[in-house]
Amino acid sequence: MIHKRYIVLFFLVFILLGCKSNKNDLQGNDGENQMVDYFADNGFGNAVAIVQHPSGVYYKGITYVAYQGALEDPYVASYNHTTKEWKGPFKAGVSQMGKDPNRKKKIDNHGKPALLIDDAGYIHIAFGGHGGTPSDGNNPLGNHHYGKNLHAVSKKPLDISEWETLDNISIFGTYSQFVKMDNGDIYLFYRHGAHRSNWVYQKSTDNGVTFNEPVSFLKHKRQQNIEAEDSWYPWVSKGNGDDIIVAFDYHICRDNKNSQDARGHIPERHNLYYMVFDTKKDIWKNVKNESLEMPLTKEMADEKALVNKIPNDWTFQAIADVDPNGNPQVIVLVGPDIGAKRSGPKRLQHYRWNGQEWLQSKNTDLPRGNGDLEVTSAKEVSIYLESETNNDVGEISRWDSFDGGASFKKNKIFLSKENSGFVISALIDNPHPDARIIVGQKEEGSDFRKMYLVGDNGPIKRNKKETILEKPLIKQTKK
């Protein structure tokens, strides 16, 4: 017969083991040891975009990434490819946008951060601008809208934990784009105000401690024959050697009330252009090496910088890259005018310069979606693309061409999610193969996004407990 105390001991051991087992189960359920394929859950709105770039840089074994987080403030995180360690994200500044409960448009999305690392190892971001406001004073190169373009720098080299905001760039900027040349010179390109403003650059030769005054390179001006102004959307990147390359399209900025189009001011863009800035000689030129007078006007752009005239369909987000011989290739999204305030679905069109003329590729196999372009050679071209399948599956994929862009084939799927869409960054500067692009996942019913760092082996994983971040919200006032 079993003694009572043995029975009691048996039940105590059973309870203890059961408690331990339940605790382990809870640890698995609450994410204590759970790995997920995103690195943060506080991306906000369109947390990254191709136009504000680069938003990631690979430098000395670490990939640094920036994105728009809660309240439209900029956040920066890093991933060490050797130790597999994530750091951050840390809030790197405070945007002037995203804090007004009375604003009708809840998320502005124009102040997403661009990121750069200077030759001394300091990390820079430009963020927070959509043209400034009249209270900021006169804008000599355009008009006002919202926010302030700001420049923040890490307090220590390669340390993302502490930041300082400097007062050395124009607050009227938006769509910030950084370029660093081989000699360390830094160029910050942006639109100097709202739609009716010049596009400019500011140059720094001392690692971003100071910047020269803004220099205009695309000119806004009033149309003479219709009630509208010339406006532009360029995409700027480093070319070969001392060159900076620019792909751009034209926005006909109609008056809200005009006699030509009852739709008023609409996001109507046309045509595709390309030009080059030789930073060593300080001259601008077209693809034929003919000089261009700056700032470039619509008339001069049509005469000397036109890749293709697209007068009826609407364009969006031109992007360029060059092959080792300096011959450019350009992509742009194109969709039909359907008589509404938005165009019909847009698809990528691809163009390549063969040394004599621009050739348009017949790449009708590409799906609808936005992407970035990588030209490895005159024959090898890749497009990193976000798209949605017919089964409501969001995909981040790479489409490759081995005939110069005449045809593309989907060769790699990096990330896919059912019932989801994605926003993507431009390609990370000097990317590690495991970390080529930053992705925000759109989720129905929420303005917050899971953020992914995606490369050839898919998204880089992280412990779930490290991804859960504070998400402050603006309380909307009742009207």
mmCIF file of N, CA, C and O in Angstrom, residues 43-111:
data_model
loop_
_atom_site.group_PDB
_atom_site.id
_atom_site.type_symbol
_atom_site.label_atom_id
_atom_site.label_comp_id
_atom_site.label_asym_id
_atom_site.label_seq_id
_atom_site.Cartn_x
_atom_site.Cartn_y
_atom_site.Cartn_z
ATOM 1 N N GLY A 43 5.910 51.007 -38.309
ATOM 2 C CA GLY A 43 5.877 51.792 -39.539
ATOM 3 C C GLY A 43 4.526 52.469 -39.653
ATOM 4 O O GLY A 43 3.492 51.906 -39.273
ATOM 5 N N PHE A 44 4.499 53.680 -40.207
ATOM 6 C CA PHE A 44 3.275 54.478 -40.177
ATOM 7 C C PHE A 44 2.959 55.000 -41.568
ATOM 8 O O PHE A 44 3.823 55.594 -42.234
ATOM 9 N N GLY A 45 1.712 54.779 -42.032
ATOM 10 C CA GLY A 45 1.319 55.242 -43.356
ATOM 11 C C GLY A 45 2.176 54.592 -44.428
ATOM 12 O O GLY A 45 2.517 53.416 -44.362
ATOM 13 N N ASN A 46 2.531 55.366 -45.425
ATOM 14 C CA ASN A 46 3.488 54.884 -46.432
ATOM 15 C C ASN A 46 4.889 55.045 -45.852
ATOM 16 O O ASN A 46 5.596 56.002 -46.127
ATOM 17 N N ALA A 47 5.276 54.081 -45.048
ATOM 18 C CA ALA A 47 6.459 54.226 -44.192
ATOM 19 C C ALA A 47 7.756 54.390 -44.967
ATOM 20 O O ALA A 47 8.714 54.982 -44.467
ATOM 21 N N VAL A 48 7.830 53.839 -46.163
ATOM 22 C CA VAL A 48 8.962 54.042 -47.065
ATOM 23 C C VAL A 48 8.406 54.280 -48.465
ATOM 24 O O VAL A 48 7.266 53.925 -48.766
ATOM 25 N N ALA A 49 9.212 54.873 -49.324
ATOM 26 C CA ALA A 49 8.836 55.074 -50.716
ATOM 27 C C ALA A 49 10.105 55.126 -51.553
ATOM 28 O O ALA A 49 11.200 55.371 -51.039
ATOM 29 N N ILE A 50 9.937 54.914 -52.842
ATOM 30 C CA ILE A 50 11.100 54.932 -53.728
ATOM 31 C C ILE A 50 11.655 56.340 -53.865
ATOM 32 O O ILE A 50 12.869 56.533 -53.935
ATOM 33 N N VAL A 51 10.786 57.346 -53.853
ATOM 34 C CA VAL A 51 11.251 58.701 -54.142
ATOM 35 C C VAL A 51 12.156 59.259 -53.049
ATOM 36 O O VAL A 51 13.176 59.888 -53.346
ATOM 37 N N GLN A 52 11.817 59.084 -51.773
ATOM 38 C CA GLN A 52 12.707 59.533 -50.702
ATOM 39 C C GLN A 52 13.774 58.458 -50.515
ATOM 40 O O GLN A 52 13.492 57.394 -49.978
ATOM 41 N N HIS A 53 14.978 58.748 -50.985
ATOM 42 C CA HIS A 53 15.985 57.692 -50.993
ATOM 43 C C HIS A 53 17.387 58.286 -50.887
ATOM 44 O O HIS A 53 17.572 59.492 -51.112
ATOM 45 N N PRO A 54 18.394 57.448 -50.545
ATOM 46 C CA PRO A 54 18.204 56.077 -50.084
ATOM 47 C C PRO A 54 17.652 56.071 -48.665
ATOM 48 O O PRO A 54 17.937 56.965 -47.889
ATOM 49 N N SER A 55 16.887 55.051 -48.339
ATOM 50 C CA SER A 55 16.439 54.894 -46.959
ATOM 51 C C SER A 55 17.183 53.759 -46.278
ATOM 52 O O SER A 55 16.840 53.374 -45.154
ATOM 53 N N GLY A 56 18.209 53.242 -46.944
ATOM 54 C CA GLY A 56 19.058 52.230 -46.348
ATOM 55 C C GLY A 56 20.450 52.260 -46.952
ATOM 56 O O GLY A 56 20.611 52.565 -48.139
ATOM 57 N N VAL A 57 21.460 51.961 -46.131
ATOM 58 C CA VAL A 57 22.861 51.918 -46.584
ATOM 59 C C VAL A 57 23.542 50.721 -45.920
ATOM 60 O O VAL A 57 23.387 50.503 -44.708
ATOM 61 N N TYR A 58 24.296 49.965 -46.712
ATOM 62 C CA TYR A 58 25.138 48.902 -46.160
ATOM 63 C C TYR A 58 26.555 49.449 -46.028
ATOM 64 O O TYR A 58 27.134 49.953 -46.988
ATOM 65 N N TYR A 59 27.117 49.356 -44.807
ATOM 66 C CA TYR A 59 28.404 49.995 -44.537
ATOM 67 C C TYR A 59 29.157 49.193 -43.480
ATOM 68 O O TYR A 59 28.652 48.988 -42.371
ATOM 69 N N LYS A 60 30.321 48.697 -43.843
ATOM 70 C CA LYS A 60 31.209 47.980 -42.919
ATOM 71 C C LYS A 60 30.495 46.857 -42.177
ATOM 72 O O LYS A 60 30.566 46.718 -40.959
ATOM 73 N N GLY A 61 29.788 46.029 -42.925
ATOM 74 C CA GLY A 61 29.174 44.839 -42.364
ATOM 75 C C GLY A 61 27.810 45.029 -41.749
ATOM 76 O O GLY A 61 27.215 44.067 -41.252
ATOM 77 N N ILE A 62 27.293 46.259 -41.767
ATOM 78 C CA ILE A 62 26.002 46.556 -41.124
ATOM 79 C C ILE A 62 25.089 47.262 -42.124
ATOM 80 O O ILE A 62 25.533 48.154 -42.862
ATOM 81 N N THR A 63 23.824 46.868 -42.135
ATOM 82 C CA THR A 63 22.812 47.576 -42.918
ATOM 83 C C THR A 63 22.031 48.501 -42.000
ATOM 84 O O THR A 63 21.505 48.077 -40.968
ATOM 85 N N TYR A 64 21.995 49.781 -42.380
ATOM 86 C CA TYR A 64 21.262 50.812 -41.638
ATOM 87 C C TYR A 64 20.004 51.170 -42.427
ATOM 88 O O TYR A 64 20.081 51.399 -43.643
ATOM 89 N N VAL A 65 18.859 51.227 -41.756
ATOM 90 C CA VAL A 65 17.601 51.503 -42.435
ATOM 91 C C VAL A 65 16.835 52.599 -41.710
ATOM 92 O O VAL A 65 16.899 52.721 -40.485
ATOM 93 N N ALA A 66 16.093 53.388 -42.481
ATOM 94 C CA ALA A 66 15.271 54.465 -41.932
ATOM 95 C C ALA A 66 13.862 54.351 -42.505
ATOM 96 O O ALA A 66 13.672 53.930 -43.651
ATOM 97 N N TYR A 67 12.877 54.770 -41.707
ATOM 98 C CA TYR A 67 11.493 54.717 -42.169
ATOM 99 C C TYR A 67 10.660 55.692 -41.355
ATOM 100 O O TYR A 67 11.094 56.214 -40.316
ATOM 101 N N GLN A 68 9.443 55.943 -41.826
ATOM 102 C CA GLN A 68 8.499 56.815 -41.128
ATOM 103 C C GLN A 68 7.730 55.995 -40.099
ATOM 104 O O GLN A 68 7.057 55.027 -40.433
ATOM 105 N N GLY A 69 7.865 56.404 -38.821
ATOM 106 C CA GLY A 69 7.174 55.705 -37.748
ATOM 107 C C GLY A 69 6.013 56.507 -37.205
ATOM 108 O O GLY A 69 5.501 57.422 -37.861
ATOM 109 N N ALA A 70 5.588 56.170 -36.000
ATOM 110 C CA ALA A 70 4.431 56.800 -35.372
ATOM 111 C C ALA A 70 4.564 58.312 -35.361
ATOM 112 O O ALA A 70 5.653 58.862 -35.165
ATOM 113 N N LEU A 71 3.440 58.993 -35.582
ATOM 114 C CA LEU A 71 3.362 60.460 -35.624
ATOM 115 C C LEU A 71 4.243 61.054 -36.717
ATOM 116 O O LEU A 71 4.618 62.220 -36.665
ATOM 117 N N GLU A 72 4.595 60.231 -37.715
ATOM 118 C CA GLU A 72 5.408 60.635 -38.865
ATOM 119 C C GLU A 72 6.845 60.995 -38.487
ATOM 120 O O GLU A 72 7.551 61.649 -39.254
ATOM 121 N N ASP A 73 7.291 60.573 -37.321
ATOM 122 C CA ASP A 73 8.678 60.800 -36.914
ATOM 123 C C ASP A 73 9.593 59.765 -37.578
ATOM 124 O O ASP A 73 9.170 58.638 -37.857
ATOM 125 N N PRO A 74 10.866 60.118 -37.812
ATOM 126 C CA PRO A 74 11.794 59.188 -38.450
ATOM 127 C C PRO A 74 12.390 58.207 -37.443
ATOM 128 O O PRO A 74 12.752 58.585 -36.329
ATOM 129 N N TYR A 75 12.519 56.960 -37.846
ATOM 130 C CA TYR A 75 13.128 55.916 -37.033
ATOM 131 C C TYR A 75 14.256 55.258 -37.814
ATOM 132 O O TYR A 75 14.176 55.109 -39.039
ATOM 133 N N VAL A 76 15.302 54.844 -37.081
ATOM 134 C CA VAL A 76 16.462 54.203 -37.698
ATOM 135 C C VAL A 76 16.787 52.922 -36.942
ATOM 136 O O VAL A 76 16.803 52.906 -35.706
ATOM 137 N N ALA A 77 17.042 51.842 -37.683
ATOM 138 C CA ALA A 77 17.446 50.559 -37.116
ATOM 139 C C ALA A 77 18.676 50.070 -37.862
ATOM 140 O O ALA A 77 19.031 50.589 -38.934
ATOM 141 N N SER A 78 19.356 49.059 -37.299
ATOM 142 C CA SER A 78 20.529 48.495 -37.968
ATOM 143 C C SER A 78 20.576 46.995 -37.762
ATOM 144 O O SER A 78 20.067 46.465 -36.765
ATOM 145 N N TYR A 79 21.220 46.311 -38.720
ATOM 146 C CA TYR A 79 21.387 44.861 -38.632
ATOM 147 C C TYR A 79 22.827 44.504 -38.957
ATOM 148 O O TYR A 79 23.349 44.874 -40.017
ATOM 149 N N ASN A 80 23.484 43.791 -38.022
ATOM 150 C CA ASN A 80 24.858 43.345 -38.195
ATOM 151 C C ASN A 80 24.838 41.964 -38.850
ATOM 152 O O ASN A 80 24.343 40.998 -38.275
ATOM 153 N N HIS A 81 25.390 41.871 -40.060
ATOM 154 C CA HIS A 81 25.293 40.625 -40.820
ATOM 155 C C HIS A 81 26.230 39.539 -40.293
ATOM 156 O O HIS A 81 26.035 38.363 -40.606
ATOM 157 N N THR A 82 27.209 39.915 -39.496
ATOM 158 C CA THR A 82 28.126 38.928 -38.915
ATOM 159 C C THR A 82 27.574 38.355 -37.623
ATOM 160 O O THR A 82 27.502 37.134 -37.434
ATOM 161 N N THR A 83 27.161 39.244 -36.715
ATOM 162 C CA THR A 83 26.663 38.781 -35.412
ATOM 163 C C THR A 83 25.172 38.466 -35.430
ATOM 164 O O THR A 83 24.650 37.925 -34.446
ATOM 165 N N LYS A 84 24.466 38.838 -36.515
ATOM 166 C CA LYS A 84 23.015 38.647 -36.647
ATOM 167 C C LYS A 84 22.240 39.475 -35.619
ATOM 168 O O LYS A 84 21.127 39.129 -35.230
ATOM 169 N N GLU A 85 22.813 40.575 -35.187
ATOM 170 C CA GLU A 85 22.207 41.392 -34.136
ATOM 171 C C GLU A 85 21.481 42.595 -34.728
ATOM 172 O O GLU A 85 22.025 43.327 -35.555
ATOM 173 N N TRP A 86 20.248 42.788 -34.268
ATOM 174 C CA TRP A 86 19.479 43.987 -34.577
ATOM 175 C C TRP A 86 19.696 45.040 -33.479
ATOM 176 O O TRP A 86 19.828 44.700 -32.309
ATOM 177 N N LYS A 87 19.704 46.303 -33.891
ATOM 178 C CA LYS A 87 19.661 47.409 -32.931
ATOM 179 C C LYS A 87 18.559 48.369 -33.353
ATOM 180 O O LYS A 87 18.314 48.578 -34.530
ATOM 181 N N GLY A 88 17.927 48.986 -32.343
ATOM 182 C CA GLY A 88 16.852 49.923 -32.633
ATOM 183 C C GLY A 88 15.565 49.183 -32.966
ATOM 184 O O GLY A 88 15.423 47.995 -32.681
ATOM 185 N N PRO A 89 14.604 49.880 -33.572
ATOM 186 C CA PRO A 89 14.746 51.235 -34.086
ATOM 187 C C PRO A 89 14.704 52.313 -32.997
ATOM 188 O O PRO A 89 14.030 52.160 -31.999
ATOM 189 N N PHE A 90 15.471 53.385 -33.263
ATOM 190 C CA PHE A 90 15.496 54.564 -32.410
ATOM 191 C C PHE A 90 14.847 55.728 -33.151
ATOM 192 O O PHE A 90 15.045 55.888 -34.363
ATOM 193 N N LYS A 91 14.098 56.542 -32.409
ATOM 194 C CA LYS A 91 13.561 57.762 -33.006
ATOM 195 C C LYS A 91 14.710 58.735 -33.213
ATOM 196 O O LYS A 91 15.427 59.081 -32.283
ATOM 197 N N ALA A 92 14.875 59.183 -34.467
ATOM 198 C CA ALA A 92 16.045 59.987 -34.815
ATOM 199 C C ALA A 92 15.743 61.474 -34.941
ATOM 200 O O ALA A 92 16.651 62.266 -35.212
ATOM 201 N N GLY A 93 14.505 61.864 -34.739
ATOM 202 C CA GLY A 93 14.127 63.267 -34.835
ATOM 203 C C GLY A 93 12.632 63.402 -34.622
ATOM 204 O O GLY A 93 11.914 62.408 -34.468
ATOM 205 N N VAL A 94 12.170 64.631 -34.620
ATOM 206 C CA VAL A 94 10.750 64.913 -34.437
ATOM 207 C C VAL A 94 10.256 65.701 -35.644
ATOM 208 O O VAL A 94 10.715 66.812 -35.901
ATOM 209 N N SER A 95 9.344 65.108 -36.385
ATOM 210 C CA SER A 95 8.770 65.775 -37.546
ATOM 211 C C SER A 95 7.773 66.844 -37.110
ATOM 212 O O SER A 95 7.067 66.683 -36.105
ATOM 213 N N GLN A 96 7.705 67.922 -37.877
ATOM 214 C CA GLN A 96 6.695 68.943 -37.627
ATOM 215 C C GLN A 96 5.310 68.475 -38.071
ATOM 216 O O GLN A 96 4.308 69.073 -37.705
ATOM 217 N N MET A 97 5.289 67.413 -38.862
ATOM 218 C CA MET A 97 4.011 66.891 -39.350
ATOM 219 C C MET A 97 3.529 65.748 -38.453
ATOM 220 O O MET A 97 4.273 65.201 -37.664
ATOM 221 N N GLY A 98 2.259 65.406 -38.611
ATOM 222 C CA GLY A 98 1.698 64.279 -37.888
ATOM 223 C C GLY A 98 1.269 64.570 -36.468
ATOM 224 O O GLY A 98 0.969 63.640 -35.714
ATOM 225 N N LYS A 99 1.227 65.849 -36.081
ATOM 226 C CA LYS A 99 0.923 66.190 -34.681
ATOM 227 C C LYS A 99 -0.338 67.041 -34.522
ATOM 228 O O LYS A 99 -0.737 67.340 -33.407
ATOM 229 N N ASP A 100 -0.948 67.457 -35.641
ATOM 230 C CA ASP A 100 -2.071 68.395 -35.584
ATOM 231 C C ASP A 100 -3.398 67.630 -35.648
ATOM 232 O O ASP A 100 -3.756 67.077 -36.698
ATOM 233 N N PRO A 101 -4.159 67.585 -34.549
ATOM 234 C CA PRO A 101 -5.422 66.832 -34.553
ATOM 235 C C PRO A 101 -6.502 67.475 -35.413
ATOM 236 O O PRO A 101 -7.506 66.830 -35.728
ATOM 237 N N ASN A 102 -6.321 68.737 -35.794
ATOM 238 C CA ASN A 102 -7.324 69.431 -36.597
ATOM 239 C C ASN A 102 -7.114 69.254 -38.098
ATOM 240 O O ASN A 102 -7.944 69.682 -38.893
ATOM 241 N N ARG A 103 -6.019 68.631 -38.480
ATOM 242 C CA ARG A 103 -5.708 68.501 -39.905
ATOM 243 C C ARG A 103 -6.595 67.431 -40.534
ATOM 244 O O ARG A 103 -6.739 66.319 -40.024
ATOM 245 N N LYS A 104 -7.196 67.775 -41.688
ATOM 246 C CA LYS A 104 -8.113 66.841 -42.352
ATOM 247 C C LYS A 104 -7.360 65.614 -42.862
ATOM 248 O O LYS A 104 -7.831 64.489 -42.728
ATOM 249 N N LYS A 105 -6.197 65.835 -43.484
ATOM 250 C CA LYS A 105 -5.408 64.708 -43.966
ATOM 251 C C LYS A 105 -4.591 64.170 -42.808
ATOM 252 O O LYS A 105 -3.651 64.796 -42.350
ATOM 253 N N LYS A 106 -4.955 62.990 -42.347
ATOM 254 C CA LYS A 106 -4.377 62.456 -41.129
ATOM 255 C C LYS A 106 -2.874 62.188 -41.260
ATOM 256 O O LYS A 106 -2.103 62.443 -40.346
ATOM 257 N N ILE A 107 -2.439 61.626 -42.396
ATOM 258 C CA ILE A 107 -1.030 61.299 -42.612
ATOM 259 C C ILE A 107 -0.576 61.988 -43.893
ATOM 260 O O ILE A 107 -1.122 61.750 -44.967
ATOM 261 N N ASP A 108 0.453 62.819 -43.809
ATOM 262 C CA ASP A 108 0.914 63.561 -44.971
ATOM 263 C C ASP A 108 1.804 62.702 -45.879
ATOM 264 O O ASP A 108 1.686 62.743 -47.093
ATOM 265 N N ASN A 109 2.738 61.963 -45.284
ATOM 266 C CA ASN A 109 3.590 60.994 -45.991
ATOM 267 C C ASN A 109 4.709 61.613 -46.832
ATOM 268 O O ASN A 109 5.493 60.875 -47.429
ATOM 269 N N HIS A 110 4.839 62.918 -46.907
ATOM 270 C CA HIS A 110 5.878 63.515 -47.757
ATOM 271 C C HIS A 110 7.227 63.649 -47.050
ATOM 272 O O HIS A 110 8.227 63.946 -47.703
ATOM 273 N N GLY A 111 7.260 63.461 -45.731
ATOM 274 C CA GLY A 111 8.490 63.718 -44.989
ATOM 275 C C GLY A 111 9.251 62.474 -44.582
ATOM 276 O O GLY A 111 9.996 62.496 -43.604
#
